[in-house]
PDB file of C-alpha atoms in Angstrom:
ATOM      1  CA  GLU A1423     -17.358 -16.088   9.098  1.00  0.00           C
ATOM      2  CA  ILE A1424     -16.971 -12.776   7.275  1.00  0.00           C
ATOM      3  CA  THR A1425     -16.345 -10.919  10.538  1.00  0.00           C
ATOM      4  CA  LYS A1426     -13.355 -13.196  11.128  1.00  0.00           C
ATOM      5  CA  LEU A1427     -11.692 -11.601   8.090  1.00  0.00           C
ATOM      6  CA  LYS A1428     -11.132  -8.491  10.193  1.00  0.00           C
ATOM      7  CA  MET A1429      -8.347 -10.435  11.944  1.00  0.00           C
ATOM      8  CA  LYS A1430      -5.001 -10.798  10.170  1.00  0.00           C
ATOM      9  CA  LYS A1431      -4.657 -14.513  10.894  1.00  0.00           C
ATOM     10  CA  ASN A1432      -7.872 -15.236   8.973  1.00  0.00           C
ATOM     11  CA  ARG A1433      -7.130 -13.332   5.786  1.00  0.00           C
ATOM     12  CA  ASP A1434      -4.675 -14.551   3.237  1.00  0.00           C
ATOM     13  CA  SER A1435      -5.989 -14.510  -0.309  1.00  0.00           C
ATOM     14  CA  ILE A1436      -9.503 -13.688   0.921  1.00  0.00           C
ATOM     15  CA  PHE A1437     -10.333 -10.427   2.652  1.00  0.00           C
ATOM     16  CA  LEU A1438     -13.012  -7.825   3.195  1.00  0.00           C
ATOM     17  CA  ILE A1439     -13.242  -4.389   1.609  1.00  0.00           C
ATOM     18  CA  GLU A1440     -15.706  -1.648   2.485  1.00  0.00           C
ATOM     19  CA  GLY A1441     -17.228   1.417   0.847  1.00  0.00           C
ATOM     20  CA  GLU A1442     -19.299   1.784  -2.300  1.00  0.00           C
ATOM     21  CA  ARG A1443     -16.577   3.609  -4.225  1.00  0.00           C
ATOM     22  CA  PHE A1444     -13.823   1.240  -3.119  1.00  0.00           C
ATOM     23  CA  VAL A1445     -15.893  -1.838  -3.955  1.00  0.00           C
ATOM     24  CA  TYR A1446     -16.740  -0.407  -7.372  1.00  0.00           C
ATOM     25  CA  GLU A1447     -13.069   0.402  -8.074  1.00  0.00           C
ATOM     26  CA  ALA A1448     -12.191  -3.207  -7.284  1.00  0.00           C
ATOM     27  CA  HIS A1449     -14.956  -4.417  -9.593  1.00  0.00           C
ATOM     28  CA  LYS A1450     -13.741  -2.188 -12.451  1.00  0.00           C
ATOM     29  CA  ARG A1451     -10.267  -3.713 -12.126  1.00  0.00           C
ATOM     30  CA  GLY A1452     -11.565  -7.249 -12.440  1.00  0.00           C
ATOM     31  CA  VAL A1453     -10.951  -8.297  -8.845  1.00  0.00           C
ATOM     32  CA  LEU A1454     -12.707 -11.574  -8.072  1.00  0.00           C
ATOM     33  CA  PHE A1455     -15.686 -11.147  -5.747  1.00  0.00           C
ATOM     34  CA  ARG A1456     -16.895 -13.969  -3.550  1.00  0.00           C
ATOM     35  CA  SER A1457     -19.852 -11.986  -2.286  1.00  0.00           C
ATOM     36  CA  LEU A1458     -21.300  -8.496  -2.211  1.00  0.00           C
ATOM     37  CA  LEU A1459     -23.066  -7.324   0.955  1.00  0.00           C
ATOM     38  CA  PHE A1460     -25.119  -4.169   1.314  1.00  0.00           C
ATOM     39  CA  VAL A1461     -27.747  -2.406   3.371  1.00  0.00           C
ATOM     40  CA  GLU A1462     -29.093  -0.625   0.300  1.00  0.00           C
ATOM     41  CA  PRO A1463     -28.267  -1.949  -3.195  1.00  0.00           C
ATOM     42  CA  PRO A1464     -25.351   0.019  -4.680  1.00  0.00           C
ATOM     43  CA  SER A1465     -25.753   1.745  -8.044  1.00  0.00           C
ATOM     44  CA  PHE A1466     -23.597  -0.859  -9.811  1.00  0.00           C
ATOM     45  CA  ILE A1467     -25.337  -3.967  -8.469  1.00  0.00           C
ATOM     46  CA  ASP A1468     -26.528  -5.033 -11.933  1.00  0.00           C
ATOM     47  CA  GLU A1469     -22.888  -5.300 -13.017  1.00  0.00           C
ATOM     48  CA  ILE A1470     -21.991  -7.784 -10.272  1.00  0.00           C
ATOM     49  CA  ASN A1471     -22.156 -11.442 -11.186  1.00  0.00           C
ATOM     50  CA  THR A1472     -21.715 -12.949  -7.738  1.00  0.00           C
ATOM     51  CA  GLU A1473     -23.614 -13.760  -4.549  1.00  0.00           C
ATOM     52  CA  CYS A1474     -25.427 -10.651  -3.280  1.00  0.00           C
ATOM     53  CA  ILE A1475     -26.561 -10.476   0.344  1.00  0.00           C
ATOM     54  CA  GLN A1476     -28.733  -7.737   1.763  1.00  0.00           C
ATOM     55  CA  ILE A1477     -27.945  -7.062   5.418  1.00  0.00           C
ATOM     56  CA  ASN A1478     -29.338  -4.777   8.085  1.00  0.00           C
ATOM     57  CA  ALA A1479     -27.577  -1.770   9.610  1.00  0.00           C
ATOM     58  CA  GLU A1480     -26.621  -3.689  12.752  1.00  0.00           C
ATOM     59  CA  ILE A1481     -24.784  -6.359  10.792  1.00  0.00           C
ATOM     60  CA  ALA A1482     -23.166  -3.698   8.630  1.00  0.00           C
ATOM     61  CA  GLN A1483     -21.805  -1.963  11.712  1.00  0.00           C
ATOM     62  CA  SER A1484     -20.405  -5.249  13.041  1.00  0.00           C
ATOM     63  CA  LEU A1485     -18.514  -5.726   9.769  1.00  0.00           C
ATOM     64  CA  SER A1486     -17.371  -2.135   9.545  1.00  0.00           C
ATOM     65  CA  SER A1487     -14.193  -0.666  10.997  1.00  0.00           C
ATOM     66  CA  THR A1488     -15.580   2.872  10.851  1.00  0.00           C
ATOM     67  CA  VAL A1489     -17.886   4.731  13.211  1.00  0.00           C
ATOM     68  CA  ASN A1490     -20.550   5.143  10.543  1.00  0.00           C
ATOM     69  CA  SER A1491     -20.643   2.255   8.138  1.00  0.00           C
ATOM     70  CA  SER A1492     -21.086   2.919   4.439  1.00  0.00           C
ATOM     71  CA  GLY A1493     -23.222  -0.206   4.241  1.00  0.00           C
ATOM     72  CA  VAL A1494     -21.459  -1.721   1.211  1.00  0.00           C
ATOM     73  CA  PHE A1495     -18.910  -4.542   1.504  1.00  0.00           C
ATOM     74  CA  ALA A1496     -17.309  -7.181  -0.666  1.00  0.00           C
ATOM     75  CA  VAL A1497     -15.435 -10.362   0.141  1.00  0.00           C
ATOM     76  CA  ILE A1498     -12.731 -10.619  -2.493  1.00  0.00           C
ATOM     77  CA  GLU A1499     -10.020 -13.004  -3.612  1.00  0.00           C
ATOM     78  CA  TYR A1500      -6.686 -11.409  -4.299  1.00  0.00           C
ATOM     79  CA  THR A1501      -3.570 -13.556  -4.184  1.00  0.00           C
ATOM     80  CA  SER A1502      -0.287 -11.868  -3.325  1.00  0.00           C
ATOM     81  CA  LYS A1503       2.009 -11.542  -6.314  1.00  0.00           C
ATOM     82  CA  SER A1504       5.197 -13.559  -6.611  1.00  0.00           C
ATOM     83  CA  VAL A1505       8.195 -11.282  -6.159  1.00  0.00           C
ATOM     84  CA  ALA A1506       9.420  -9.951  -9.503  1.00  0.00           C
ATOM     85  CA  LEU A1507      12.011  -7.434 -10.632  1.00  0.00           C
ATOM     86  CA  PRO A1508      10.674  -3.901 -11.141  1.00  0.00           C
ATOM     87  CA  ASN A1509       9.798  -2.435 -14.525  1.00  0.00           C
ATOM     88  CA  THR A1510       9.307   1.067 -13.106  1.00  0.00           C
ATOM     89  CA  ASN A1511      10.803   3.118 -10.297  1.00  0.00           C
ATOM     90  CA  PHE A1512      10.123   1.317  -7.048  1.00  0.00           C
ATOM     91  CA  LEU A1513       9.915   1.577  -3.276  1.00  0.00           C
ATOM     92  CA  ILE A1514      11.352  -0.599  -0.546  1.00  0.00           C
ATOM     93  CA  LEU A1515       9.384  -0.097   2.663  1.00  0.00           C
ATOM     94  CA  ASP A1516      11.260  -1.264   5.729  1.00  0.00           C
ATOM     95  CA  LYS A1517       9.057  -2.114   8.714  1.00  0.00           C
ATOM     96  CA  VAL A1518       6.518   0.654   8.116  1.00  0.00           C
ATOM     97  CA  SER A1519       4.121  -0.085  10.955  1.00  0.00           C
ATOM     98  CA  ASP A1520       1.321   2.476  10.781  1.00  0.00           C
ATOM     99  CA  PRO A1521      -1.577   1.425   8.520  1.00  0.00           C
ATOM    100  CA  GLY A1522      -2.426   4.998   7.561  1.00  0.00           C
ATOM    101  CA  ASN A1523       1.161   5.677   6.550  1.00  0.00           C
ATOM    102  CA  LEU A1524       1.363   2.537   4.434  1.00  0.00           C
ATOM    103  CA  GLY A1525      -1.897   3.292   2.644  1.00  0.00           C
ATOM    104  CA  THR A1526      -0.899   6.899   1.980  1.00  0.00           C
ATOM    105  CA  ILE A1527       2.521   5.833   0.668  1.00  0.00           C
ATOM    106  CA  ILE A1528       0.895   3.343  -1.712  1.00  0.00           C
ATOM    107  CA  ARG A1529      -1.463   5.969  -3.094  1.00  0.00           C
ATOM    108  CA  THR A1530       1.340   8.529  -3.441  1.00  0.00           C
ATOM    109  CA  ALA A1531       3.679   6.012  -5.047  1.00  0.00           C
ATOM    110  CA  LEU A1532       1.156   5.344  -7.788  1.00  0.00           C
ATOM    111  CA  ALA A1533       0.756   9.081  -8.384  1.00  0.00           C
ATOM    112  CA  PHE A1534       4.494   9.455  -9.012  1.00  0.00           C
ATOM    113  CA  GLY A1535       5.008   6.262 -11.005  1.00  0.00           C
ATOM    114  CA  PHE A1536       6.590   4.082  -8.296  1.00  0.00           C
ATOM    115  CA  LYS A1537       4.278   1.201  -9.146  1.00  0.00           C
ATOM    116  CA  ASN A1538       6.408  -1.590  -7.668  1.00  0.00           C
ATOM    117  CA  ILE A1539       6.429  -1.645  -3.864  1.00  0.00           C
ATOM    118  CA  TYR A1540       8.493  -4.145  -1.884  1.00  0.00           C
ATOM    119  CA  LEU A1541       7.299  -4.665   1.703  1.00  0.00           C
ATOM    120  CA  TYR A1542       9.788  -5.867   4.294  1.00  0.00           C
ATOM    121  CA  ASN A1543       8.168  -6.748   7.639  1.00  0.00           C
ATOM    122  CA  CYS A1544       5.532  -4.029   7.253  1.00  0.00           C
ATOM    123  CA  VAL A1545       2.028  -3.842   8.662  1.00  0.00           C
ATOM    124  CA  ASP A1546      -0.396  -6.153   6.837  1.00  0.00           C
ATOM    125  CA  TRP A1547      -1.426  -4.387   3.641  1.00  0.00           C
ATOM    126  CA  LYS A1548      -4.867  -6.048   3.841  1.00  0.00           C
ATOM    127  CA  ASN A1549      -5.532  -4.128   7.066  1.00  0.00           C
ATOM    128  CA  ASP A1550      -8.752  -2.135   6.649  1.00  0.00           C
ATOM    129  CA  LYS A1551      -7.025   1.133   7.573  1.00  0.00           C
ATOM    130  CA  VAL A1552      -4.386   0.543   4.905  1.00  0.00           C
ATOM    131  CA  LEU A1553      -7.040  -0.221   2.325  1.00  0.00           C
ATOM    132  CA  ARG A1554      -9.076   2.881   3.141  1.00  0.00           C
ATOM    133  CA  SER A1555      -5.989   5.089   3.004  1.00  0.00           C
ATOM    134  CA  THR A1556      -5.177   3.918  -0.524  1.00  0.00           C
ATOM    135  CA  MET A1557      -8.519   5.326  -1.744  1.00  0.00           C
ATOM    136  CA  GLY A1558      -8.966   2.410  -4.141  1.00  0.00           C
ATOM    137  CA  THR A1559      -5.479   2.534  -5.680  1.00  0.00           C
ATOM    138  CA  ILE A1560      -4.332  -0.670  -3.950  1.00  0.00           C
ATOM    139  CA  PHE A1561      -5.144  -2.730  -7.047  1.00  0.00           C
ATOM    140  CA  ASP A1562      -3.119  -0.488  -9.387  1.00  0.00           C
ATOM    141  CA  VAL A1563       0.291  -1.167  -7.832  1.00  0.00           C
ATOM    142  CA  ASN A1564       2.436  -4.268  -7.570  1.00  0.00           C
ATOM    143  CA  LEU A1565       2.823  -5.135  -3.887  1.00  0.00           C
ATOM    144  CA  TYR A1566       5.433  -7.718  -2.961  1.00  0.00           C
ATOM    145  CA  GLU A1567       5.899  -9.118   0.524  1.00  0.00           C
ATOM    146  CA  CYS A1568       9.622  -9.814   0.703  1.00  0.00           C
ATOM    147  CA  ASP A1569      12.400 -11.305   2.753  1.00  0.00           C
ATOM    148  CA  LEU A1570      16.003 -10.138   2.668  1.00  0.00           C
ATOM    149  CA  ASN A1571      16.950 -12.585  -0.081  1.00  0.00           C
ATOM    150  CA  ASP A1572      14.244 -11.123  -2.323  1.00  0.00           C
ATOM    151  CA  LEU A1573      15.506  -7.590  -1.740  1.00  0.00           C
ATOM    152  CA  GLN A1574      19.122  -8.493  -2.414  1.00  0.00           C
ATOM    153  CA  LYS A1575      18.073  -9.259  -5.990  1.00  0.00           C
ATOM    154  CA  LEU A1576      17.446  -5.521  -6.404  1.00  0.00           C
ATOM    155  CA  SER A1577      21.075  -4.626  -5.707  1.00  0.00           C
ATOM    156  CA  ASN A1578      21.836  -3.992  -9.389  1.00  0.00           C
ATOM    157  CA  TYR A1579      19.530  -0.962  -9.346  1.00  0.00           C
ATOM    158  CA  THR A1580      20.291   2.457  -7.932  1.00  0.00           C
ATOM    159  CA  LEU A1581      18.988   2.234  -4.357  1.00  0.00           C
ATOM    160  CA  LEU A1582      18.530   5.501  -2.502  1.00  0.00           C
ATOM    161  CA  LYS A1583      17.785   5.619   1.190  1.00  0.00           C
ATOM    162  CA  ALA A1584      15.943   8.458   2.881  1.00  0.00           C
ATOM    163  CA  ASP A1585      18.377   9.641   5.549  1.00  0.00           C
ATOM    164  CA  MET A1586      18.813  12.938   7.370  1.00  0.00           C
ATOM    165  CA  GLY A1587      22.563  12.746   6.746  1.00  0.00           C
ATOM    166  CA  GLY A1588      22.170  12.303   2.995  1.00  0.00           C
ATOM    167  CA  VAL A1589      22.638  14.686   0.088  1.00  0.00           C
ATOM    168  CA  ASP A1590      19.917  17.327  -0.274  1.00  0.00           C
ATOM    169  CA  ILE A1591      17.436  15.890  -2.759  1.00  0.00           C
ATOM    170  CA  ASN A1592      17.454  19.230  -4.597  1.00  0.00           C
ATOM    171  CA  SER A1593      21.162  18.707  -5.376  1.00  0.00           C
ATOM    172  CA  TYR A1594      20.959  15.046  -6.316  1.00  0.00           C
ATOM    173  CA  GLN A1595      21.649  14.265  -9.948  1.00  0.00           C
ATOM    174  CA  LYS A1596      19.541  11.238 -10.641  1.00  0.00           C
ATOM    175  CA  PRO A1597      20.942   8.636 -13.044  1.00  0.00           C
ATOM    176  CA  ASN A1598      19.165   7.265 -16.074  1.00  0.00           C
ATOM    177  CA  GLY A1599      17.119   4.143 -15.655  1.00  0.00           C
ATOM    178  CA  ILE A1600      15.035   2.625 -12.919  1.00  0.00           C
ATOM    179  CA  LEU A1601      15.782   3.576  -9.332  1.00  0.00           C
ATOM    180  CA  GLY A1602      14.527   2.513  -5.934  1.00  0.00           C
ATOM    181  CA  LEU A1603      13.792   4.557  -2.835  1.00  0.00           C
ATOM    182  CA  ILE A1604      14.037   3.033   0.639  1.00  0.00           C
ATOM    183  CA  LEU A1605      11.791   4.359   3.405  1.00  0.00           C
ATOM    184  CA  GLY A1606      12.183   3.160   6.973  1.00  0.00           C
ATOM    185  CA  ASN A1607      10.206   2.592  10.133  1.00  0.00           C
ATOM    186  CA  GLU A1608       8.444   5.590  11.664  1.00  0.00           C
ATOM    187  CA  ALA A1609      10.368   5.439  14.962  1.00  0.00           C
ATOM    188  CA  ASN A1610      13.612   3.641  14.146  1.00  0.00           C
ATOM    189  CA  GLY A1611      14.353   4.513  10.533  1.00  0.00           C
ATOM    190  CA  ILE A1612      15.985   2.033   8.185  1.00  0.00           C
ATOM    191  CA  SER A1613      17.173  -1.232   9.723  1.00  0.00           C
ATOM    192  CA  GLN A1614      20.805  -2.244   9.368  1.00  0.00           C
ATOM    193  CA  GLU A1615      20.152  -5.153   7.020  1.00  0.00           C
ATOM    194  CA  ILE A1616      18.227  -2.930   4.612  1.00  0.00           C
ATOM    195  CA  ASP A1617      20.636  -0.020   5.024  1.00  0.00           C
ATOM    196  CA  ASN A1618      23.384  -2.274   3.695  1.00  0.00           C
ATOM    197  CA  LEU A1619      21.520  -2.601   0.387  1.00  0.00           C
ATOM    198  CA  SER A1620      21.542   1.124  -0.380  1.00  0.00           C
ATOM    199  CA  ASN A1621      24.276   2.868  -2.346  1.00  0.00           C
ATOM    200  CA  PHE A1622      23.304   6.507  -1.806  1.00  0.00           C
ATOM    201  CA  ALA A1623      21.473   8.627   0.771  1.00  0.00           C
ATOM    202  CA  VAL A1624      19.199  11.588   0.113  1.00  0.00           C
ATOM    203  CA  SER A1625      17.627  14.046   2.533  1.00  0.00           C
ATOM    204  CA  ILE A1626      15.082  16.851   2.623  1.00  0.00           C
ATOM    205  CA  ASN A1627      16.270  20.332   3.551  1.00  0.00           C
ATOM    206  CA  MET A1628      14.118  21.567   6.450  1.00  0.00           C
ATOM    207  CA  GLN A1629      13.855  24.848   8.305  1.00  0.00           C
ATOM    208  CA  ASN A1630      13.064  26.056  11.828  1.00  0.00           C
ATOM    209  CA  GLU A1631      14.965  23.231  13.512  1.00  0.00           C
ATOM    210  CA  VAL A1632      12.475  20.570  12.425  1.00  0.00           C
ATOM    211  CA  GLU A1633      14.445  17.319  12.460  1.00  0.00           C
ATOM    212  CA  SER A1634      12.140  14.843  10.759  1.00  0.00           C
ATOM    213  CA  LEU A1635       8.912  14.373   8.845  1.00  0.00           C
ATOM    214  CA  ASN A1636       6.220  11.717   8.852  1.00  0.00           C
ATOM    215  CA  VAL A1637       7.406   8.877   6.608  1.00  0.00           C
ATOM    216  CA  SER A1638       4.505   9.254   4.172  1.00  0.00           C
ATOM    217  CA  ILE A1639       5.152  13.004   3.818  1.00  0.00           C
ATOM    218  CA  ALA A1640       8.888  12.493   3.383  1.00  0.00           C
ATOM    219  CA  GLY A1641       8.263   9.773   0.832  1.00  0.00           C
ATOM    220  CA  ALA A1642       5.917  12.019  -1.151  1.00  0.00           C
ATOM    221  CA  ILE A1643       8.465  14.848  -1.303  1.00  0.00           C
ATOM    222  CA  LEU A1644      11.312  12.556  -2.333  1.00  0.00           C
ATOM    223  CA  MET A1645       9.296  10.721  -4.988  1.00  0.00           C
ATOM    224  CA  ASN A1646       8.132  14.022  -6.466  1.00  0.00           C
ATOM    225  CA  LYS A1647      11.697  15.347  -6.618  1.00  0.00           C
ATOM    226  CA  LEU A1648      12.979  12.146  -8.219  1.00  0.00           C
ATOM    227  CA  VAL A1649      10.532  12.255 -11.117  1.00  0.00           C
ATOM    228  CA  ASN A1650      10.461  16.013 -11.784  1.00  0.00           C
TER     229      ASN A1650
END
């Protein structure tokens, strides 16, 4: 039954996380555990008030999505948040499809204070590769899975899109107040329906005829420039 949680169709408010550090970070943040599974008891086991199941290495490997399992897992309950207006700078992610990119963007967004992240047709954020890439920060941001109607409610904010034809971010004079940054799909950029929401475009000045950057790298540079 737990192995089934590795498939998107079987995980909604219940999903599997892996790694002693990641599991402990979830515990520290008060995430609700249904069960804790381990090959060897983790150092924090006495703090866990839930079902604990010791498993062997073979079972651990069947649950794991890595070559060498850490041997510590938790089945957790974490209901997606209802879409709310941002109280900090925010991101709109448009069809970001690579799990590693999404996880890295989430971690970077937290580092630069973009704590509200609106996901439009992106890869499932409960994907194990996404979770690992966040390095435990997934529970410190507000993730909202949105449709177009949800995003249109953000139109009163300054919405910047990352676009190669935009103003050099080094020249952009950011306004006061909360602003949003739109990042698009790795291959196709920002879709037309999301592009229509933006009211300004910013770009990154690049050298040596390099035309584009990985979306997580571009997002990191732009977020850094917008807060410093």
